[in-house]
Amino acid sequence: MALACRGGEADGNARGGGLPEANLPLARQASAYATGMRGMFDVGPGLVLLLDPAILPRSRTGEATDSAGADLLQALRATGTIQGTCAPRRGSERRSAPICDAEAAGYIIRVSDIFQAKGDTVQLYVTAERYRASRDTTGFQPPLRIEQRYDLTPRDGGWSVARKARAVR
C-alpha cells in the first residue's frame, strides 16, 4: 500500500523500479556514466557525444527536475566520454532531429540518477538522441532516440556491464 502512494516509483516501467539512489563519490559516478555510454557506443574521435545536463526523471512521463552538476560534467569531459553539453532546440518540424550548437552532428546523451541494486550492483539509464548541428544546412534529418538500462558491477577500480536491456517506453 505504501508503495502505491510513492508516485509510481515501484512501477516496473519507472526508471529505477523503486530502488534507492546510490551514494557514490563523484569519480565513481562519472565512471559509471562513462561505462553506460561506452556500452551504448564505440566511443572514439569521430563520435560526438554531448550531455544534456537534465537528469532523466524516474517517471517516463515526468519532466526533469534535477540537472547534472558542473563537477560531474567536468569529470565526464576529462575522461573523453563527452565533448560538451547541449540543451537541444526543437525545430519547427517535430519529426526531425533536435538541433545543438555544435560543429558536427552526433548524439545528445541524458542519464538517470544511479540507483543502488542488490549488493554492489548499481543501475542507471542512458538515452541517446541523434541531433543536427546548428551549422548543418542539409535539411531534414529523422529523429532517432534509444534508451538502455545498465546494471553495473565493480571491476578493477571501474565498472563492468553485468546486464544491458533496451528500456521499455
Short mmCIF file of N, CA and C in Angstrom, two decimals:
data_model
loop_
_atom_site.label_atom_id
_atom_site.label_comp_id
_atom_site.label_asym_id
_atom_site.label_seq_id
_atom_site.Cartn_x
_atom_site.Cartn_y
_atom_site.Cartn_z
N MET A 1 0.83 -1.19 0.00
CA MET A 1 0.00 0.00 0.00
C MET A 1 0.87 1.25 0.00
N ALA A 2 1.93 1.26 0.80
CA ALA A 2 2.80 2.43 0.87
C ALA A 2 3.48 2.69 -0.47
N LEU A 3 3.84 1.60 -1.18
CA LEU A 3 4.49 1.78 -2.47
C LEU A 3 3.56 2.42 -3.48
N ALA A 4 2.28 2.13 -3.38
CA ALA A 4 1.32 2.72 -4.32
C ALA A 4 1.23 4.22 -4.17
N CYS A 5 1.58 4.74 -3.05
CA CYS A 5 1.50 6.18 -2.79
C CYS A 5 2.76 6.93 -3.17
N ARG A 6 3.74 6.26 -3.70
CA ARG A 6 5.02 6.90 -4.00
C ARG A 6 5.10 7.42 -5.42
N GLY A 7 3.98 7.68 -6.03
CA GLY A 7 4.01 8.30 -7.36
C GLY A 7 4.52 7.41 -8.46
N GLY A 8 4.30 6.10 -8.35
CA GLY A 8 4.66 5.21 -9.43
C GLY A 8 6.10 4.75 -9.42
N GLU A 9 6.88 5.06 -8.40
CA GLU A 9 8.28 4.66 -8.39
C GLU A 9 8.45 3.15 -8.37
N ALA A 10 7.49 2.44 -7.77
CA ALA A 10 7.61 0.99 -7.72
C ALA A 10 7.11 0.35 -9.01
N ASP A 11 6.57 1.14 -9.90
CA ASP A 11 6.09 0.67 -11.19
C ASP A 11 7.26 0.09 -11.96
N GLY A 12 7.09 -1.10 -12.52
CA GLY A 12 8.16 -1.74 -13.28
C GLY A 12 8.59 -0.93 -14.49
N ASN A 13 7.77 0.02 -14.93
CA ASN A 13 8.10 0.85 -16.08
C ASN A 13 8.79 2.15 -15.67
N ALA A 14 8.87 2.43 -14.37
CA ALA A 14 9.55 3.63 -13.89
C ALA A 14 11.05 3.35 -13.81
N ARG A 15 11.84 4.34 -14.13
CA ARG A 15 13.29 4.17 -14.03
C ARG A 15 13.67 3.89 -12.58
N GLY A 16 14.49 2.91 -12.39
CA GLY A 16 14.94 2.55 -11.06
C GLY A 16 14.01 1.60 -10.35
N GLY A 17 12.78 1.44 -10.83
CA GLY A 17 11.84 0.48 -10.25
C GLY A 17 11.73 0.54 -8.74
N GLY A 18 11.83 1.72 -8.15
CA GLY A 18 11.71 1.86 -6.70
C GLY A 18 13.02 1.69 -5.94
N LEU A 19 14.12 1.45 -6.63
CA LEU A 19 15.42 1.32 -5.96
C LEU A 19 15.85 2.67 -5.40
N PRO A 20 16.58 2.67 -4.29
CA PRO A 20 17.09 3.94 -3.76
C PRO A 20 18.26 4.45 -4.60
N GLU A 21 18.53 5.75 -4.50
CA GLU A 21 19.69 6.30 -5.18
C GLU A 21 20.96 5.79 -4.51
N ALA A 22 21.96 5.50 -5.33
CA ALA A 22 23.25 5.05 -4.80
C ALA A 22 24.02 6.25 -4.28
N ASN A 23 24.77 6.05 -3.24
CA ASN A 23 25.60 7.11 -2.67
C ASN A 23 27.04 6.84 -3.10
N LEU A 24 27.43 7.43 -4.23
CA LEU A 24 28.76 7.19 -4.79
C LEU A 24 29.55 8.49 -4.85
N PRO A 25 30.86 8.42 -4.63
CA PRO A 25 31.69 9.61 -4.83
C PRO A 25 31.67 10.02 -6.30
N LEU A 26 31.98 11.27 -6.55
CA LEU A 26 31.94 11.84 -7.89
C LEU A 26 32.70 11.00 -8.93
N ALA A 27 33.90 10.58 -8.62
CA ALA A 27 34.70 9.81 -9.58
C ALA A 27 34.01 8.50 -9.93
N ARG A 28 33.38 7.84 -8.98
CA ARG A 28 32.66 6.58 -9.24
C ARG A 28 31.42 6.84 -10.07
N GLN A 29 30.73 7.96 -9.82
CA GLN A 29 29.57 8.32 -10.63
C GLN A 29 29.99 8.53 -12.08
N ALA A 30 31.01 9.34 -12.29
CA ALA A 30 31.47 9.63 -13.65
C ALA A 30 31.90 8.34 -14.35
N SER A 31 32.55 7.46 -13.63
CA SER A 31 32.98 6.19 -14.20
C SER A 31 31.77 5.34 -14.59
N ALA A 32 30.74 5.32 -13.76
CA ALA A 32 29.53 4.55 -14.07
C ALA A 32 28.84 5.11 -15.31
N TYR A 33 28.69 6.42 -15.38
CA TYR A 33 28.06 7.03 -16.56
C TYR A 33 28.88 6.76 -17.83
N ALA A 34 30.19 6.88 -17.72
CA ALA A 34 31.06 6.62 -18.87
C ALA A 34 30.93 5.17 -19.32
N THR A 35 30.81 4.24 -18.38
CA THR A 35 30.64 2.83 -18.72
C THR A 35 29.33 2.62 -19.47
N GLY A 36 28.26 3.28 -19.01
CA GLY A 36 26.97 3.19 -19.71
C GLY A 36 27.05 3.73 -21.12
N MET A 37 27.70 4.88 -21.29
CA MET A 37 27.82 5.48 -22.62
C MET A 37 28.66 4.61 -23.54
N ARG A 38 29.71 4.03 -22.98
CA ARG A 38 30.56 3.14 -23.79
C ARG A 38 29.85 1.82 -24.09
N GLY A 39 28.89 1.46 -23.27
CA GLY A 39 28.08 0.28 -23.55
C GLY A 39 27.12 0.53 -24.70
N MET A 40 26.79 1.78 -24.93
CA MET A 40 25.86 2.14 -25.99
C MET A 40 26.60 2.42 -27.31
N PHE A 41 27.81 2.96 -27.21
CA PHE A 41 28.57 3.39 -28.40
C PHE A 41 30.01 2.93 -28.31
N ASP A 42 30.64 2.81 -29.46
CA ASP A 42 32.09 2.68 -29.53
C ASP A 42 32.62 4.11 -29.51
N VAL A 43 33.00 4.57 -28.34
CA VAL A 43 33.44 5.95 -28.19
C VAL A 43 34.80 6.11 -28.84
N GLY A 44 34.90 7.08 -29.73
CA GLY A 44 36.15 7.33 -30.45
C GLY A 44 36.17 8.74 -30.97
N PRO A 45 37.25 9.12 -31.66
CA PRO A 45 37.41 10.50 -32.09
C PRO A 45 36.37 10.98 -33.09
N GLY A 46 35.74 10.09 -33.85
CA GLY A 46 34.76 10.51 -34.84
C GLY A 46 33.34 10.64 -34.29
N LEU A 47 33.13 10.25 -33.04
CA LEU A 47 31.80 10.27 -32.45
C LEU A 47 31.67 11.47 -31.52
N VAL A 48 30.64 12.27 -31.73
CA VAL A 48 30.41 13.43 -30.87
C VAL A 48 29.24 13.12 -29.94
N LEU A 49 29.53 13.11 -28.64
CA LEU A 49 28.51 12.92 -27.62
C LEU A 49 28.43 14.19 -26.78
N LEU A 50 27.25 14.77 -26.72
CA LEU A 50 27.02 15.95 -25.90
C LEU A 50 26.03 15.58 -24.81
N LEU A 51 26.31 15.95 -23.59
CA LEU A 51 25.44 15.60 -22.47
C LEU A 51 24.41 16.69 -22.26
N ASP A 52 23.14 16.29 -22.24
CA ASP A 52 22.07 17.20 -21.81
C ASP A 52 22.11 17.15 -20.29
N PRO A 53 22.39 18.27 -19.64
CA PRO A 53 22.53 18.25 -18.19
C PRO A 53 21.27 17.84 -17.42
N ALA A 54 20.11 17.87 -18.07
CA ALA A 54 18.87 17.48 -17.39
C ALA A 54 18.89 15.99 -17.09
N ILE A 55 18.73 15.63 -15.82
CA ILE A 55 18.71 14.23 -15.39
C ILE A 55 17.37 13.62 -15.77
N LEU A 56 17.40 12.41 -16.32
CA LEU A 56 16.16 11.71 -16.64
C LEU A 56 15.34 11.51 -15.37
N PRO A 57 14.06 11.84 -15.38
CA PRO A 57 13.23 11.63 -14.19
C PRO A 57 12.90 10.15 -14.01
N ARG A 58 12.53 9.76 -12.80
CA ARG A 58 12.12 8.37 -12.56
C ARG A 58 10.93 8.01 -13.43
N SER A 59 9.96 8.88 -13.49
CA SER A 59 8.75 8.63 -14.26
C SER A 59 9.01 8.94 -15.73
N ARG A 60 8.62 8.03 -16.60
CA ARG A 60 8.83 8.26 -18.03
C ARG A 60 7.96 9.38 -18.57
N THR A 61 6.92 9.74 -17.84
CA THR A 61 6.05 10.82 -18.29
C THR A 61 6.38 12.13 -17.60
N GLY A 62 7.31 12.10 -16.65
CA GLY A 62 7.67 13.30 -15.90
C GLY A 62 8.69 14.17 -16.60
N GLU A 63 8.80 15.37 -16.12
CA GLU A 63 9.80 16.31 -16.62
C GLU A 63 11.02 16.29 -15.70
N ALA A 64 12.17 16.60 -16.25
CA ALA A 64 13.39 16.65 -15.45
C ALA A 64 13.27 17.76 -14.41
N THR A 65 13.64 17.44 -13.18
CA THR A 65 13.62 18.44 -12.11
C THR A 65 15.01 18.66 -11.53
N ASP A 66 15.97 17.89 -12.00
CA ASP A 66 17.33 17.99 -11.48
C ASP A 66 18.29 18.01 -12.67
N SER A 67 19.49 18.52 -12.44
CA SER A 67 20.48 18.52 -13.51
C SER A 67 21.83 18.10 -12.97
N ALA A 68 22.65 17.60 -13.88
CA ALA A 68 24.00 17.18 -13.52
C ALA A 68 24.81 18.40 -13.11
N GLY A 69 25.58 18.25 -12.07
CA GLY A 69 26.41 19.35 -11.59
C GLY A 69 27.61 19.60 -12.49
N ALA A 70 28.15 20.79 -12.38
CA ALA A 70 29.32 21.17 -13.18
C ALA A 70 30.50 20.24 -12.93
N ASP A 71 30.65 19.77 -11.70
CA ASP A 71 31.77 18.88 -11.38
C ASP A 71 31.64 17.53 -12.11
N LEU A 72 30.41 17.03 -12.23
CA LEU A 72 30.20 15.78 -12.96
C LEU A 72 30.45 15.99 -14.45
N LEU A 73 29.97 17.09 -15.00
CA LEU A 73 30.20 17.39 -16.42
C LEU A 73 31.70 17.48 -16.71
N GLN A 74 32.42 18.15 -15.82
CA GLN A 74 33.87 18.29 -15.99
C GLN A 74 34.56 16.92 -15.93
N ALA A 75 34.12 16.08 -15.02
CA ALA A 75 34.72 14.75 -14.89
C ALA A 75 34.47 13.92 -16.15
N LEU A 76 33.28 14.00 -16.71
CA LEU A 76 32.98 13.25 -17.94
C LEU A 76 33.76 13.79 -19.14
N ARG A 77 33.94 15.09 -19.19
CA ARG A 77 34.76 15.67 -20.27
C ARG A 77 36.21 15.23 -20.14
N ALA A 78 36.70 15.18 -18.90
CA ALA A 78 38.09 14.79 -18.66
C ALA A 78 38.36 13.35 -19.10
N THR A 79 37.35 12.48 -19.04
CA THR A 79 37.53 11.10 -19.48
C THR A 79 37.46 10.96 -21.00
N GLY A 80 37.06 12.04 -21.69
CA GLY A 80 36.92 11.99 -23.14
C GLY A 80 35.62 11.33 -23.59
N THR A 81 34.73 11.06 -22.64
CA THR A 81 33.47 10.40 -22.98
C THR A 81 32.52 11.36 -23.67
N ILE A 82 32.45 12.60 -23.19
CA ILE A 82 31.61 13.62 -23.83
C ILE A 82 32.49 14.76 -24.30
N GLN A 83 32.00 15.48 -25.28
CA GLN A 83 32.75 16.62 -25.81
C GLN A 83 32.18 17.95 -25.35
N GLY A 84 31.04 17.92 -24.69
CA GLY A 84 30.41 19.15 -24.22
C GLY A 84 28.99 18.88 -23.79
N THR A 85 28.19 19.95 -23.75
CA THR A 85 26.81 19.84 -23.33
C THR A 85 25.88 20.42 -24.39
N CYS A 86 24.62 20.04 -24.30
CA CYS A 86 23.61 20.58 -25.21
C CYS A 86 22.25 20.46 -24.56
N ALA A 87 21.56 21.58 -24.46
CA ALA A 87 20.14 21.58 -24.14
C ALA A 87 19.48 21.75 -25.50
N PRO A 88 19.00 20.67 -26.10
CA PRO A 88 18.58 20.71 -27.50
C PRO A 88 17.43 21.66 -27.79
N ARG A 89 17.50 22.24 -28.99
CA ARG A 89 16.39 23.07 -29.50
C ARG A 89 15.61 22.22 -30.48
N ARG A 90 14.33 22.34 -30.40
CA ARG A 90 13.46 21.62 -31.34
C ARG A 90 13.13 22.57 -32.47
N GLY A 91 13.30 22.12 -33.69
CA GLY A 91 12.94 22.93 -34.85
C GLY A 91 11.44 22.99 -35.02
N SER A 92 11.01 23.69 -36.03
CA SER A 92 9.58 23.81 -36.28
C SER A 92 8.99 22.48 -36.74
N GLU A 93 9.81 21.64 -37.32
CA GLU A 93 9.37 20.32 -37.78
C GLU A 93 9.58 19.31 -36.64
N ARG A 94 8.50 18.88 -36.01
CA ARG A 94 8.59 17.98 -34.84
C ARG A 94 9.15 16.62 -35.20
N ARG A 95 9.07 16.24 -36.45
CA ARG A 95 9.53 14.91 -36.84
C ARG A 95 10.99 14.92 -37.27
N SER A 96 11.71 15.97 -36.97
CA SER A 96 13.13 15.98 -37.32
C SER A 96 13.96 15.99 -36.04
N ALA A 97 15.22 15.69 -36.21
CA ALA A 97 16.14 15.64 -35.07
C ALA A 97 16.30 17.03 -34.44
N PRO A 98 16.50 17.08 -33.12
CA PRO A 98 16.74 18.38 -32.47
C PRO A 98 18.06 18.97 -32.93
N ILE A 99 18.28 20.24 -32.58
CA ILE A 99 19.46 20.98 -33.01
C ILE A 99 20.31 21.34 -31.79
N CYS A 100 21.62 21.19 -31.93
CA CYS A 100 22.57 21.61 -30.89
C CYS A 100 23.58 22.55 -31.53
N ASP A 101 24.07 23.50 -30.74
CA ASP A 101 25.14 24.38 -31.20
C ASP A 101 26.44 23.58 -31.15
N ALA A 102 26.79 23.00 -32.27
CA ALA A 102 27.97 22.14 -32.35
C ALA A 102 28.53 22.20 -33.76
N GLU A 103 29.77 21.81 -33.90
CA GLU A 103 30.44 21.80 -35.20
C GLU A 103 29.99 20.62 -36.05
N ALA A 104 29.68 19.51 -35.42
CA ALA A 104 29.33 18.30 -36.16
C ALA A 104 28.14 17.62 -35.50
N ALA A 105 27.43 16.84 -36.28
CA ALA A 105 26.30 16.07 -35.76
C ALA A 105 26.79 14.96 -34.85
N GLY A 106 25.91 14.49 -34.00
CA GLY A 106 26.25 13.43 -33.07
C GLY A 106 25.03 13.03 -32.28
N TYR A 107 25.24 12.74 -31.01
CA TYR A 107 24.15 12.29 -30.15
C TYR A 107 24.11 13.08 -28.85
N ILE A 108 22.89 13.40 -28.43
CA ILE A 108 22.66 14.02 -27.13
C ILE A 108 22.45 12.88 -26.15
N ILE A 109 23.20 12.89 -25.07
CA ILE A 109 23.11 11.86 -24.05
C ILE A 109 22.40 12.43 -22.83
N ARG A 110 21.47 11.68 -22.27
CA ARG A 110 20.86 12.02 -20.98
C ARG A 110 21.01 10.80 -20.09
N VAL A 111 21.24 11.04 -18.83
CA VAL A 111 21.42 9.95 -17.87
C VAL A 111 20.44 10.11 -16.72
N SER A 112 20.16 8.99 -16.08
CA SER A 112 19.32 8.99 -14.89
C SER A 112 20.21 9.13 -13.66
N ASP A 113 19.58 9.21 -12.51
CA ASP A 113 20.33 9.04 -11.28
C ASP A 113 20.88 7.62 -11.30
N ILE A 114 21.83 7.34 -10.44
CA ILE A 114 22.37 5.99 -10.31
C ILE A 114 21.65 5.36 -9.12
N PHE A 115 21.08 4.17 -9.34
CA PHE A 115 20.29 3.50 -8.31
C PHE A 115 21.06 2.33 -7.72
N GLN A 116 20.88 2.11 -6.42
CA GLN A 116 21.54 1.01 -5.73
C GLN A 116 20.69 -0.25 -5.87
N ALA A 117 21.23 -1.25 -6.54
CA ALA A 117 20.56 -2.54 -6.67
C ALA A 117 21.11 -3.47 -5.60
N LYS A 118 20.93 -4.76 -5.75
CA LYS A 118 21.40 -5.73 -4.76
C LYS A 118 22.92 -5.76 -4.68
N GLY A 119 23.42 -5.89 -3.48
CA GLY A 119 24.86 -6.00 -3.26
C GLY A 119 25.59 -4.77 -3.73
N ASP A 120 26.63 -4.98 -4.53
CA ASP A 120 27.42 -3.85 -5.02
C ASP A 120 27.04 -3.44 -6.44
N THR A 121 25.91 -3.96 -6.93
CA THR A 121 25.42 -3.63 -8.27
C THR A 121 24.68 -2.30 -8.25
N VAL A 122 24.91 -1.50 -9.29
CA VAL A 122 24.15 -0.26 -9.46
C VAL A 122 23.42 -0.32 -10.80
N GLN A 123 22.39 0.50 -10.92
CA GLN A 123 21.59 0.53 -12.13
C GLN A 123 21.47 1.97 -12.60
N LEU A 124 21.57 2.17 -13.90
CA LEU A 124 21.38 3.51 -14.46
C LEU A 124 20.77 3.39 -15.84
N TYR A 125 20.22 4.50 -16.30
CA TYR A 125 19.59 4.57 -17.61
C TYR A 125 20.30 5.63 -18.43
N VAL A 126 20.47 5.34 -19.71
CA VAL A 126 21.12 6.27 -20.63
C VAL A 126 20.25 6.38 -21.88
N THR A 127 19.97 7.61 -22.30
CA THR A 127 19.30 7.80 -23.57
C THR A 127 20.27 8.47 -24.53
N ALA A 128 20.12 8.15 -25.79
CA ALA A 128 20.90 8.79 -26.85
C ALA A 128 19.91 9.23 -27.91
N GLU A 129 20.02 10.49 -28.29
CA GLU A 129 19.14 11.04 -29.32
C GLU A 129 20.01 11.73 -30.37
N ARG A 130 19.80 11.35 -31.61
CA ARG A 130 20.57 11.98 -32.68
C ARG A 130 20.20 13.46 -32.75
N TYR A 131 21.21 14.31 -32.94
CA TYR A 131 20.95 15.74 -33.12
C TYR A 131 21.57 16.22 -34.42
N ARG A 132 21.10 17.35 -34.85
CA ARG A 132 21.63 18.02 -36.03
C ARG A 132 22.45 19.21 -35.55
N ALA A 133 23.64 19.36 -36.08
CA ALA A 133 24.49 20.50 -35.71
C ALA A 133 23.89 21.78 -36.27
N SER A 134 23.99 22.86 -35.53
CA SER A 134 23.41 24.13 -35.97
C SER A 134 24.01 24.60 -37.30
N ARG A 135 25.19 24.17 -37.60
CA ARG A 135 25.85 24.55 -38.86
C ARG A 135 25.38 23.70 -40.04
N ASP A 136 24.63 22.63 -39.74
CA ASP A 136 24.17 21.71 -40.77
C ASP A 136 22.98 22.32 -41.52
N THR A 137 23.15 22.53 -42.79
CA THR A 137 22.08 23.12 -43.59
C THR A 137 21.52 22.11 -44.60
N THR A 138 21.77 20.84 -44.36
CA THR A 138 21.32 19.82 -45.31
C THR A 138 19.83 19.55 -45.22
N GLY A 139 19.17 20.09 -44.22
CA GLY A 139 17.72 19.93 -44.14
C GLY A 139 17.28 18.82 -43.21
N PHE A 140 16.24 18.15 -43.60
CA PHE A 140 15.58 17.16 -42.76
C PHE A 140 16.51 16.03 -42.34
N GLN A 141 16.44 15.70 -41.07
CA GLN A 141 17.13 14.54 -40.54
C GLN A 141 16.15 13.88 -39.57
N PRO A 142 15.78 12.62 -39.80
CA PRO A 142 14.78 12.00 -38.95
C PRO A 142 15.28 11.80 -37.52
N PRO A 143 14.36 11.85 -36.56
CA PRO A 143 14.77 11.64 -35.17
C PRO A 143 15.13 10.18 -34.92
N LEU A 144 15.98 9.96 -33.96
CA LEU A 144 16.35 8.62 -33.52
C LEU A 144 16.64 8.73 -32.03
N ARG A 145 15.94 7.96 -31.22
CA ARG A 145 16.14 8.01 -29.77
C ARG A 145 16.14 6.59 -29.23
N ILE A 146 17.14 6.28 -28.43
CA ILE A 146 17.32 4.95 -27.83
C ILE A 146 17.48 5.14 -26.33
N GLU A 147 16.91 4.23 -25.56
CA GLU A 147 17.12 4.23 -24.11
C GLU A 147 17.53 2.83 -23.68
N GLN A 148 18.61 2.76 -22.92
CA GLN A 148 19.12 1.49 -22.40
C GLN A 148 19.20 1.55 -20.88
N ARG A 149 18.98 0.40 -20.27
CA ARG A 149 19.18 0.25 -18.82
C ARG A 149 20.43 -0.59 -18.63
N TYR A 150 21.29 -0.17 -17.70
CA TYR A 150 22.52 -0.89 -17.41
C TYR A 150 22.57 -1.28 -15.94
N ASP A 151 22.91 -2.54 -15.69
CA ASP A 151 23.26 -3.00 -14.35
C ASP A 151 24.77 -3.14 -14.37
N LEU A 152 25.43 -2.41 -13.49
CA LEU A 152 26.89 -2.39 -13.45
C LEU A 152 27.41 -2.99 -12.15
N THR A 153 28.52 -3.69 -12.25
CA THR A 153 29.19 -4.22 -11.06
C THR A 153 30.62 -3.70 -11.04
N PRO A 154 31.17 -3.52 -9.84
CA PRO A 154 32.56 -3.03 -9.75
C PRO A 154 33.54 -4.04 -10.35
N ARG A 155 34.56 -3.51 -11.04
CA ARG A 155 35.58 -4.37 -11.62
C ARG A 155 36.85 -3.57 -11.85
N ASP A 156 37.94 -4.01 -11.28
CA ASP A 156 39.26 -3.41 -11.50
C ASP A 156 39.26 -1.90 -11.31
N GLY A 157 38.62 -1.41 -10.28
CA GLY A 157 38.59 0.02 -10.00
C GLY A 157 37.59 0.79 -10.83
N GLY A 158 36.89 0.14 -11.73
CA GLY A 158 35.87 0.78 -12.56
C GLY A 158 34.58 0.00 -12.48
N TRP A 159 33.89 -0.08 -13.60
CA TRP A 159 32.61 -0.78 -13.66
C TRP A 159 32.59 -1.71 -14.86
N SER A 160 31.80 -2.76 -14.75
CA SER A 160 31.59 -3.69 -15.84
C SER A 160 30.08 -3.84 -16.04
N VAL A 161 29.66 -3.93 -17.30
CA VAL A 161 28.24 -4.11 -17.58
C VAL A 161 27.87 -5.56 -17.27
N ALA A 162 27.03 -5.74 -16.25
CA ALA A 162 26.55 -7.06 -15.90
C ALA A 162 25.32 -7.44 -16.71
N ARG A 163 24.50 -6.43 -16.99
CA ARG A 163 23.30 -6.65 -17.79
C ARG A 163 22.91 -5.37 -18.49
N LYS A 164 22.48 -5.51 -19.73
CA LYS A 164 22.06 -4.36 -20.53
C LYS A 164 20.72 -4.72 -21.15
N ALA A 165 19.80 -3.81 -21.10
CA ALA A 165 18.49 -4.06 -21.69
C ALA A 165 17.94 -2.79 -22.30
N ARG A 166 17.27 -2.93 -23.42
CA ARG A 166 16.60 -1.78 -24.01
C ARG A 166 15.42 -1.44 -23.11
N ALA A 167 15.34 -0.20 -22.71
CA ALA A 167 14.29 0.21 -21.79
C ALA A 167 12.95 0.28 -22.53
N VAL A 168 11.93 -0.17 -21.85
CA VAL A 168 10.57 -0.15 -22.39
C VAL A 168 10.01 1.25 -22.27
N ARG A 169 9.34 1.72 -23.33
CA ARG A 169 8.74 3.06 -23.29
C ARG A 169 7.28 2.98 -23.52
#
